[in-house]
Each structure stands twice: as structure tokens, then as C-alpha cells.
Amino acid sequence: MEMLFGFLVLLACLLVGVRHGGIGLAVISGIGLVVFTFVFQYKPGTPPIDVMLTILAVVTCAGFLQTSGGLTVMLKYAEQFLRSNPKQITILAPLTTWFLTVLCGTGHVVYTMFPIIYDIAIKQNIRPERPMAVSSVASQMGICASPVSVAVVSIIGFMAAAGYDYTVLQILAVSIPATGFGVLCAALWSYRRGKDLEKDPHFQEFIQDPENKKYVYGDVESLQGKSLPKEFYRAMFIFFGGILIIAVLGNFPDLLPHFAASADAKPKPISMTSVIQMVMLLVGAAILLTCNVKAKDVGNSQVFRSSIVALVSVYGVAWMANTYFGAHMTVLKEALGTAVASYPWAYAIIAFVTSKLVNSQAAAIAIVVPMALGVGMDPVLIMSFISACYGYFFLPTYPSDLACIGFDRSGTTRIGKYILNHSFMIPGLIGVSTGCCMGFLMAHIVM
């Protein structure tokens, strides 16, 4: 009974906290911590310090990338690619937003792409809902496939803390094909979704008004033809160089410095979490010194601010969850261990639901991955269902989904009468389910 009451406290903190955003979720988690410690007499858990420091280094580097203009160069090339293949926008747009997230580590880059995707679709007489809704889903699925995302960095940290020395490339060898395949399947389904614009009575009625027609078919600002400073390109290449260094060092541990824990112990390479922290700080420093960036502007960048919110959220949620699950680990090992052994998909469902509750893949991973590792779950299964950590499309309340609806001036991307029948539901379900299937296959091949 005590375990049930504790779970209700945990759930209540998540439900109340998520209404106040990421920082609100972190401080509301403090209420749960106090209740668990002073009322239930649970021993306080340990905040994931190594994970948090790695996240901090990564988001600082991402802030320098955006402030320096390196991100603008990536968006320019993405727009050029899409405008050169306008007929295939429904397939190429989601693959592009997914790839941008993989490169940058955050799905927030999609906001700049929405007006471009809409402009191409409407001028090709393609129902904008087709490429736009799945592109929003794709941008979030790419988070678990990025070597510099909060989610992947967290997984690497939790795996290392549990004694599993998987390389960055091993993790990505599972997550990139899994999420990429999920995005492709969702895009293929979206290719013929909804009515063509000329056969849609609601759309045709709307554009009968000349003002509405001008609004729907109006031009958007484009990066094409704009000359960007050479420092923008330099920043982009420095960032790519940092990612390459992490990939090489993660796959060839013999290149790392080796240190012995004691005089008698055998020297071991330094952990990849430390390597990622060092390289990301180095990349930020290189951009600062060579790309005409003002350090004080980094803190105001959208990528930095949104990622810091995720960091604080992980801090509160992970500490609270670690306290609760740590107090009941013996029971959980017996119950969940048996359930997951018999029904591996149970973990995917838990991850999916948790993601929706906290509206964050990083926060969901901070809750479910340490718990799963604690009960002895095979890390191969954990990686198999990495796509399931994206479940917050289920209710259309996430900022990128709401922004997508706002950028679709045709009104085809929308929330339905019954809330759940919104434009992101089926692409999201297809992406996650097929991503889990591919992840299951790849994890058993790679790990």
C-alpha cells in the first residue's frame, strides 16, 4: 500500500509539474522529494551529476553554434535541398527535419523549417498537412538519434554508471536506423493522407474570399540567395569536427588517455561522458575565438534557453524518481523483471506513457532507463525500444506541434473535434511503432 501511495505522489508531481513547463516540473519534483524523504522516510536518491554536466557542456556548445550563425548555414542548405525537389516534399521534408535534429541535438530547429515546407507544398498544390505534420513528428524522433542531444547523452551516462561500456557509435548504430526508418514509414503513409486541395470543400470555401486566398498563398522569407558571412560556415565546420572527434574516440577507446584507479589496478580509458564534456567545451571555445561571437549572447539563444530548461527538468525528475524507485528496487526487480522478461514490449509502453506525462524524451529517459537497468533489464532491450521515448505527440500540446498548426495557413494541419483525432496522431504512432521494430532488429545485431 505504501508503494502505491508513493507512486501516486510521483504521478501527481509529474502531472502538476508538466503544466508549468520544464522548470516547473523540476521544482514540483522537489515536493515529491520532500514527501518521500520526510514523510515516507525514503533514503534520498542521487542526482545524475555526470549526466547533468554532460548535458550542460552539450547545450553550451549548441548555444555557441546558433549564436555564431552555424545553424543558419545548415538551415540554408536544408531549404535549398527541399526547393530543388518540390514534388517530393512529403517524403523529403520529414527526413530533412529529422536529419537537422540529428546534427544539432534539438528539435527546436524545426520552427524555421515550417514556413519553408508550407511554402513549397502550397505552391505545388500539395495538401500542407501531409509534409508538415509528419515533419513535426520527425523533428522530435531525431532527438534520440543525435550524438549531442540531451536524451542520448543521458542514455550514455546511465549505461556507463550501470557498468555497460557501450560506445557512442554502438548507441547511434541502433537509434539512427530505428528513428530514421520510423520517420520514413510515417512519411510514406502521409503521402496521400487527406483530400487533395482541389477536392477539399472546406479549403475551397475558405479561399473564395480574396483576402483569405492571398493569406494562404502569400510568400515567406527565404534564405536562398542570401550571402552569409564566412564565420557562419567556419562555426558549422568546427561543430561537425567536434562530432567527428567524439565518434572516433568513442569507437576507438585505445586513443583515449588511460589511468589506473590505484597503484595495483590496470589502467582504464577515461569515460566517454568526460570525453563528450571536454570536446563540447573545446568546440564552444573554438567557435568563440574564431567566429566573432560574443559569449554574453549565447545565453539568450533559443537553443541554449530551451536546453537549459531540459537540464533543470532532468535534475528534478531524475532525483525524485531515483529516490522512489530506489526505495522499492527489490520489489520492482521481481515484478518488472518478470514482466519485461515475458513481455518485452511492456518497457516500450512504460517509456511511451512516461514521455507523455513529462513531455520530454530526456526526462522520460531519466526516469525509465535507470529503473530498467536497476531491475536487471537487458540493455539490448532498452536500446531496442528507444523510439518509444517519444510519446508526447499523443496529445497535441507540445510547442512544435502547436507551432506547426500555426504555420499552416491553409488550416489543413489541425486538432480534430475529439482532440485525439489530430494531424500528428497517426504519423506519430506509425513512426514510433515501426521505429521500435527496426530498433529491436538493430540492437540485437549491433549490441
PDB file of N, CA, C and O in Angstrom, residues 166-217:
ATOM      1  N   TYR A 166      29.166   0.756 -23.586  1.00  0.00           N
ATOM      2  CA  TYR A 166      28.821   0.830 -24.999  1.00  0.00           C
ATOM      3  C   TYR A 166      29.385   2.119 -25.581  1.00  0.00           C
ATOM      4  O   TYR A 166      29.358   3.173 -24.944  1.00  0.00           O
ATOM      5  N   THR A 167      29.881   2.034 -26.811  1.00  0.00           N
ATOM      6  CA  THR A 167      30.423   3.223 -27.459  1.00  0.00           C
ATOM      7  C   THR A 167      29.292   4.080 -28.015  1.00  0.00           C
ATOM      8  O   THR A 167      28.153   3.622 -28.181  1.00  0.00           O
ATOM      9  N   VAL A 168      29.649   5.326 -28.308  1.00  0.00           N
ATOM     10  CA  VAL A 168      28.671   6.240 -28.901  1.00  0.00           C
ATOM     11  C   VAL A 168      28.168   5.676 -30.223  1.00  0.00           C
ATOM     12  O   VAL A 168      26.965   5.729 -30.526  1.00  0.00           O
ATOM     13  N   LEU A 169      29.079   5.123 -31.004  1.00  0.00           N
ATOM     14  CA  LEU A 169      28.689   4.587 -32.310  1.00  0.00           C
ATOM     15  C   LEU A 169      27.748   3.390 -32.172  1.00  0.00           C
ATOM     16  O   LEU A 169      26.872   3.179 -33.010  1.00  0.00           O
ATOM     17  N   GLN A 170      27.926   2.588 -31.136  1.00  0.00           N
ATOM     18  CA  GLN A 170      27.010   1.463 -30.918  1.00  0.00           C
ATOM     19  C   GLN A 170      25.597   1.964 -30.617  1.00  0.00           C
ATOM     20  O   GLN A 170      24.618   1.426 -31.135  1.00  0.00           O
ATOM     21  N   ILE A 171      25.511   2.991 -29.783  1.00  0.00           N
ATOM     22  CA  ILE A 171      24.198   3.567 -29.464  1.00  0.00           C
ATOM     23  C   ILE A 171      23.555   4.140 -30.723  1.00  0.00           C
ATOM     24  O   ILE A 171      22.385   3.881 -31.023  1.00  0.00           O
ATOM     25  N   LEU A 172      24.335   4.900 -31.485  1.00  0.00           N
ATOM     26  CA  LEU A 172      23.798   5.540 -32.693  1.00  0.00           C
ATOM     27  C   LEU A 172      23.498   4.521 -33.791  1.00  0.00           C
ATOM     28  O   LEU A 172      22.601   4.731 -34.610  1.00  0.00           O
ATOM     29  N   ALA A 173      24.253   3.418 -33.812  1.00  0.00           N
ATOM     30  CA  ALA A 173      24.019   2.377 -34.818  1.00  0.00           C
ATOM     31  C   ALA A 173      22.651   1.740 -34.632  1.00  0.00           C
ATOM     32  O   ALA A 173      22.111   1.129 -35.566  1.00  0.00           O
ATOM     33  N   VAL A 174      22.099   1.881 -33.450  1.00  0.00           N
ATOM     34  CA  VAL A 174      20.737   1.401 -33.200  1.00  0.00           C
ATOM     35  C   VAL A 174      19.723   2.525 -33.405  1.00  0.00           C
ATOM     36  O   VAL A 174      18.731   2.379 -34.125  1.00  0.00           O
ATOM     37  N   SER A 175      19.975   3.668 -32.782  1.00  0.00           N
ATOM     38  CA  SER A 175      18.964   4.732 -32.756  1.00  0.00           C
ATOM     39  C   SER A 175      18.783   5.430 -34.100  1.00  0.00           C
ATOM     40  O   SER A 175      17.665   5.825 -34.446  1.00  0.00           O
ATOM     41  N   ILE A 176      19.847   5.585 -34.870  1.00  0.00           N
ATOM     42  CA  ILE A 176      19.701   6.271 -36.162  1.00  0.00           C
ATOM     43  C   ILE A 176      18.850   5.446 -37.136  1.00  0.00           C
ATOM     44  O   ILE A 176      17.889   5.964 -37.711  1.00  0.00           O
ATOM     45  N   PRO A 177      19.168   4.148 -37.366  1.00  0.00           N
ATOM     46  CA  PRO A 177      18.281   3.373 -38.253  1.00  0.00           C
ATOM     47  C   PRO A 177      16.858   3.245 -37.706  1.00  0.00           C
ATOM     48  O   PRO A 177      15.894   3.277 -38.480  1.00  0.00           O
ATOM     49  N   ALA A 178      16.722   3.114 -36.394  1.00  0.00           N
ATOM     50  CA  ALA A 178      15.390   2.935 -35.798  1.00  0.00           C
ATOM     51  C   ALA A 178      14.515   4.155 -36.034  1.00  0.00           C
ATOM     52  O   ALA A 178      13.409   4.049 -36.581  1.00  0.00           O
ATOM     53  N   THR A 179      15.008   5.317 -35.622  1.00  0.00           N
ATOM     54  CA  THR A 179      14.187   6.523 -35.769  1.00  0.00           C
ATOM     55  C   THR A 179      14.064   6.942 -37.232  1.00  0.00           C
ATOM     56  O   THR A 179      13.008   7.420 -37.656  1.00  0.00           O
ATOM     57  N   GLY A 180      15.134   6.760 -38.001  1.00  0.00           N
ATOM     58  CA  GLY A 180      15.069   7.120 -39.425  1.00  0.00           C
ATOM     59  C   GLY A 180      14.060   6.277 -40.174  1.00  0.00           C
ATOM     60  O   GLY A 180      13.293   6.790 -41.011  1.00  0.00           O
ATOM     61  N   PHE A 181      14.033   4.984 -39.894  1.00  0.00           N
ATOM     62  CA  PHE A 181      13.069   4.098 -40.539  1.00  0.00           C
ATOM     63  C   PHE A 181      11.642   4.463 -40.120  1.00  0.00           C
ATOM     64  O   PHE A 181      10.722   4.456 -40.948  1.00  0.00           O
ATOM     65  N   GLY A 182      11.468   4.798 -38.844  1.00  0.00           N
ATOM     66  CA  GLY A 182      10.153   5.217 -38.374  1.00  0.00           C
ATOM     67  C   GLY A 182       9.667   6.461 -39.097  1.00  0.00           C
ATOM     68  O   GLY A 182       8.495   6.556 -39.495  1.00  0.00           O
ATOM     69  N   VAL A 183      10.561   7.419 -39.278  1.00  0.00           N
ATOM     70  CA  VAL A 183      10.206   8.654 -39.993  1.00  0.00           C
ATOM     71  C   VAL A 183       9.833   8.352 -41.441  1.00  0.00           C
ATOM     72  O   VAL A 183       8.848   8.883 -41.975  1.00  0.00           O
ATOM     73  N   LEU A 184      10.607   7.498 -42.095  1.00  0.00           N
ATOM     74  CA  LEU A 184      10.333   7.163 -43.493  1.00  0.00           C
ATOM     75  C   LEU A 184       8.962   6.488 -43.638  1.00  0.00           C
ATOM     76  O   LEU A 184       8.195   6.815 -44.553  1.00  0.00           O
ATOM     77  N   CYS A 185       8.647   5.566 -42.740  1.00  0.00           N
ATOM     78  CA  CYS A 185       7.340   4.893 -42.798  1.00  0.00           C
ATOM     79  C   CYS A 185       6.204   5.883 -42.583  1.00  0.00           C
ATOM     80  O   CYS A 185       5.169   5.832 -43.275  1.00  0.00           O
ATOM     81  N   ALA A 186       6.378   6.787 -41.624  1.00  0.00           N
ATOM     82  CA  ALA A 186       5.340   7.795 -41.366  1.00  0.00           C
ATOM     83  C   ALA A 186       5.178   8.721 -42.566  1.00  0.00           C
ATOM     84  O   ALA A 186       4.060   9.123 -42.909  1.00  0.00           O
ATOM     85  N   ALA A 187       6.283   9.050 -43.235  1.00  0.00           N
ATOM     86  CA  ALA A 187       6.225   9.926 -44.407  1.00  0.00           C
ATOM     87  C   ALA A 187       5.520   9.240 -45.574  1.00  0.00           C
ATOM     88  O   ALA A 187       4.711   9.854 -46.287  1.00  0.00           O
ATOM     89  N   LEU A 188       5.821   7.958 -45.771  1.00  0.00           N
ATOM     90  CA  LEU A 188       5.172   7.221 -46.861  1.00  0.00           C
ATOM     91  C   LEU A 188       3.666   7.143 -46.641  1.00  0.00           C
ATOM     92  O   LEU A 188       2.882   7.252 -47.593  1.00  0.00           O
ATOM     93  N   TRP A 189       3.258   6.935 -45.385  1.00  0.00           N
ATOM     94  CA  TRP A 189       1.820   6.921 -45.103  1.00  0.00           C
ATOM     95  C   TRP A 189       1.200   8.291 -45.382  1.00  0.00           C
ATOM     96  O   TRP A 189       0.062   8.384 -45.866  1.00  0.00           O
ATOM     97  N   SER A 190       1.923   9.355 -45.096  1.00  0.00           N
ATOM     98  CA  SER A 190       1.398  10.713 -45.234  1.00  0.00           C
ATOM     99  C   SER A 190       1.283  11.161 -46.691  1.00  0.00           C
ATOM    100  O   SER A 190       0.640  12.176 -46.975  1.00  0.00           O
ATOM    101  N   TYR A 191       1.890  10.403 -47.595  1.00  0.00           N
ATOM    102  CA  TYR A 191       1.986  10.839 -48.990  1.00  0.00           C
ATOM    103  C   TYR A 191       0.615  11.119 -49.605  1.00  0.00           C
ATOM    104  O   TYR A 191       0.473  12.028 -50.412  1.00  0.00           O
ATOM    105  N   ARG A 192      -0.405  10.342 -49.224  1.00  0.00           N
ATOM    106  CA  ARG A 192      -1.739  10.527 -49.810  1.00  0.00           C
ATOM    107  C   ARG A 192      -2.783  10.803 -48.735  1.00  0.00           C
ATOM    108  O   ARG A 192      -3.975  10.627 -48.971  1.00  0.00           O
ATOM    109  N   ARG A 193      -2.373  11.266 -47.567  1.00  0.00           N
ATOM    110  CA  ARG A 193      -3.338  11.479 -46.490  1.00  0.00           C
ATOM    111  C   ARG A 193      -4.229  12.680 -46.803  1.00  0.00           C
ATOM    112  O   ARG A 193      -3.824  13.654 -47.431  1.00  0.00           O
ATOM    113  N   GLY A 194      -5.476  12.616 -46.350  1.00  0.00           N
ATOM    114  CA  GLY A 194      -6.401  13.729 -46.533  1.00  0.00           C
ATOM    115  C   GLY A 194      -6.792  13.936 -47.977  1.00  0.00           C
ATOM    116  O   GLY A 194      -6.285  13.293 -48.897  1.00  0.00           O
ATOM    117  N   LYS A 195      -7.702  14.841 -48.200  1.00  0.00           N
ATOM    118  CA  LYS A 195      -8.166  15.151 -49.550  1.00  0.00           C
ATOM    119  C   LYS A 195      -7.203  16.101 -50.243  1.00  0.00           C
ATOM    120  O   LYS A 195      -6.588  16.961 -49.611  1.00  0.00           O
ATOM    121  N   ASP A 196      -7.074  15.936 -51.568  1.00  0.00           N
ATOM    122  CA  ASP A 196      -6.329  16.912 -52.345  1.00  0.00           C
ATOM    123  C   ASP A 196      -7.000  18.272 -52.188  1.00  0.00           C
ATOM    124  O   ASP A 196      -8.229  18.362 -52.001  1.00  0.00           O
ATOM    125  N   LEU A 197      -6.233  19.339 -52.288  1.00  0.00           N
ATOM    126  CA  LEU A 197      -6.770  20.670 -52.019  1.00  0.00           C
ATOM    127  C   LEU A 197      -7.945  21.014 -52.928  1.00  0.00           C
ATOM    128  O   LEU A 197      -8.929  21.632 -52.487  1.00  0.00           O
ATOM    129  N   GLU A 198      -7.869  20.622 -54.186  1.00  0.00           N
ATOM    130  CA  GLU A 198      -8.959  20.963 -55.109  1.00  0.00           C
ATOM    131  C   GLU A 198     -10.233  20.186 -54.814  1.00  0.00           C
ATOM    132  O   GLU A 198     -11.322  20.565 -55.272  1.00  0.00           O
ATOM    133  N   LYS A 199     -10.130  19.114 -53.999  1.00  0.00           N
ATOM    134  CA  LYS A 199     -11.299  18.311 -53.648  1.00  0.00           C
ATOM    135  C   LYS A 199     -11.746  18.515 -52.199  1.00  0.00           C
ATOM    136  O   LYS A 199     -12.666  17.851 -51.736  1.00  0.00           O
ATOM    137  N   ASP A 200     -11.075  19.421 -51.509  1.00  0.00           N
ATOM    138  CA  ASP A 200     -11.400  19.684 -50.107  1.00  0.00           C
ATOM    139  C   ASP A 200     -12.398  20.828 -50.028  1.00  0.00           C
ATOM    140  O   ASP A 200     -12.038  21.992 -50.261  1.00  0.00           O
ATOM    141  N   PRO A 201     -13.667  20.570 -49.709  1.00  0.00           N
ATOM    142  CA  PRO A 201     -14.690  21.629 -49.721  1.00  0.00           C
ATOM    143  C   PRO A 201     -14.415  22.734 -48.698  1.00  0.00           C
ATOM    144  O   PRO A 201     -14.703  23.906 -48.966  1.00  0.00           O
ATOM    145  N   HIS A 202     -13.863  22.383 -47.536  1.00  0.00           N
ATOM    146  CA  HIS A 202     -13.580  23.396 -46.515  1.00  0.00           C
ATOM    147  C   HIS A 202     -12.499  24.364 -46.992  1.00  0.00           C
ATOM    148  O   HIS A 202     -12.622  25.582 -46.817  1.00  0.00           O
ATOM    149  N   PHE A 203     -11.457  23.818 -47.626  1.00  0.00           N
ATOM    150  CA  PHE A 203     -10.380  24.664 -48.123  1.00  0.00           C
ATOM    151  C   PHE A 203     -10.875  25.543 -49.264  1.00  0.00           C
ATOM    152  O   PHE A 203     -10.586  26.750 -49.301  1.00  0.00           O
ATOM    153  N   GLN A 204     -11.618  24.941 -50.177  1.00  0.00           N
ATOM    154  CA  GLN A 204     -12.121  25.712 -51.318  1.00  0.00           C
ATOM    155  C   GLN A 204     -13.052  26.833 -50.871  1.00  0.00           C
ATOM    156  O   GLN A 204     -13.032  27.940 -51.428  1.00  0.00           O
ATOM    157  N   GLU A 205     -13.862  26.562 -49.883  1.00  0.00           N
ATOM    158  CA  GLU A 205     -14.755  27.602 -49.353  1.00  0.00           C
ATOM    159  C   GLU A 205     -13.957  28.730 -48.707  1.00  0.00           C
ATOM    160  O   GLU A 205     -14.283  29.911 -48.852  1.00  0.00           O
ATOM    161  N   PHE A 206     -12.870  28.351 -48.018  1.00  0.00           N
ATOM    162  CA  PHE A 206     -12.061  29.344 -47.315  1.00  0.00           C
ATOM    163  C   PHE A 206     -11.380  30.311 -48.288  1.00  0.00           C
ATOM    164  O   PHE A 206     -11.324  31.520 -48.046  1.00  0.00           O
ATOM    165  N   ILE A 207     -10.865  29.795 -49.412  1.00  0.00           N
ATOM    166  CA  ILE A 207     -10.120  30.660 -50.326  1.00  0.00           C
ATOM    167  C   ILE A 207     -11.024  31.405 -51.311  1.00  0.00           C
ATOM    168  O   ILE A 207     -10.523  32.131 -52.172  1.00  0.00           O
ATOM    169  N   GLN A 208     -12.338  31.238 -51.179  1.00  0.00           N
ATOM    170  CA  GLN A 208     -13.246  32.039 -52.003  1.00  0.00           C
ATOM    171  C   GLN A 208     -13.096  33.519 -51.687  1.00  0.00           C
ATOM    172  O   GLN A 208     -13.269  34.377 -52.550  1.00  0.00           O
ATOM    173  N   ASP A 209     -12.795  33.818 -50.447  1.00  0.00           N
ATOM    174  CA  ASP A 209     -12.534  35.201 -50.034  1.00  0.00           C
ATOM    175  C   ASP A 209     -11.143  35.593 -50.542  1.00  0.00           C
ATOM    176  O   ASP A 209     -10.156  34.939 -50.223  1.00  0.00           O
ATOM    177  N   PRO A 210     -11.023  36.669 -51.340  1.00  0.00           N
ATOM    178  CA  PRO A 210      -9.717  37.072 -51.893  1.00  0.00           C
ATOM    179  C   PRO A 210      -8.651  37.318 -50.825  1.00  0.00           C
ATOM    180  O   PRO A 210      -7.473  37.017 -51.040  1.00  0.00           O
ATOM    181  N   GLU A 211      -9.072  37.867 -49.688  1.00  0.00           N
ATOM    182  CA  GLU A 211      -8.103  38.116 -48.609  1.00  0.00           C
ATOM    183  C   GLU A 211      -7.554  36.800 -48.054  1.00  0.00           C
ATOM    184  O   GLU A 211      -6.364  36.686 -47.764  1.00  0.00           O
ATOM    185  N   ASN A 212      -8.445  35.830 -47.898  1.00  0.00           N
ATOM    186  CA  ASN A 212      -8.010  34.524 -47.409  1.00  0.00           C
ATOM    187  C   ASN A 212      -7.068  33.847 -48.410  1.00  0.00           C
ATOM    188  O   ASN A 212      -6.075  33.218 -48.027  1.00  0.00           O
ATOM    189  N   LYS A 213      -7.389  33.978 -49.694  1.00  0.00           N
ATOM    190  CA  LYS A 213      -6.555  33.364 -50.728  1.00  0.00           C
ATOM    191  C   LYS A 213      -5.153  33.984 -50.736  1.00  0.00           C
ATOM    192  O   LYS A 213      -4.144  33.283 -50.857  1.00  0.00           O
ATOM    193  N   LYS A 214      -5.109  35.308 -50.569  1.00  0.00           N
ATOM    194  CA  LYS A 214      -3.817  35.992 -50.511  1.00  0.00           C
ATOM    195  C   LYS A 214      -3.027  35.544 -49.289  1.00  0.00           C
ATOM    196  O   LYS A 214      -1.815  35.347 -49.352  1.00  0.00           O
ATOM    197  N   TYR A 215      -3.744  35.343 -48.183  1.00  0.00           N
ATOM    198  CA  TYR A 215      -3.110  34.893 -46.941  1.00  0.00           C
ATOM    199  C   TYR A 215      -2.547  33.483 -47.102  1.00  0.00           C
ATOM    200  O   TYR A 215      -1.418  33.195 -46.691  1.00  0.00           O
ATOM    201  N   VAL A 216      -3.313  32.606 -47.743  1.00  0.00           N
ATOM    202  CA  VAL A 216      -2.902  31.208 -47.909  1.00  0.00           C
ATOM    203  C   VAL A 216      -1.716  31.071 -48.852  1.00  0.00           C
ATOM    204  O   VAL A 216      -0.775  30.318 -48.593  1.00  0.00           O
ATOM    205  N   TYR A 217      -1.730  31.822 -49.961  1.00  0.00           N
ATOM    206  CA  TYR A 217      -0.709  31.651 -50.991  1.00  0.00           C
ATOM    207  C   TYR A 217       0.405  32.694 -50.926  1.00  0.00           C
ATOM    208  O   TYR A 217       1.238  32.763 -51.828  1.00  0.00           O
TER     209      TYR A 217
END
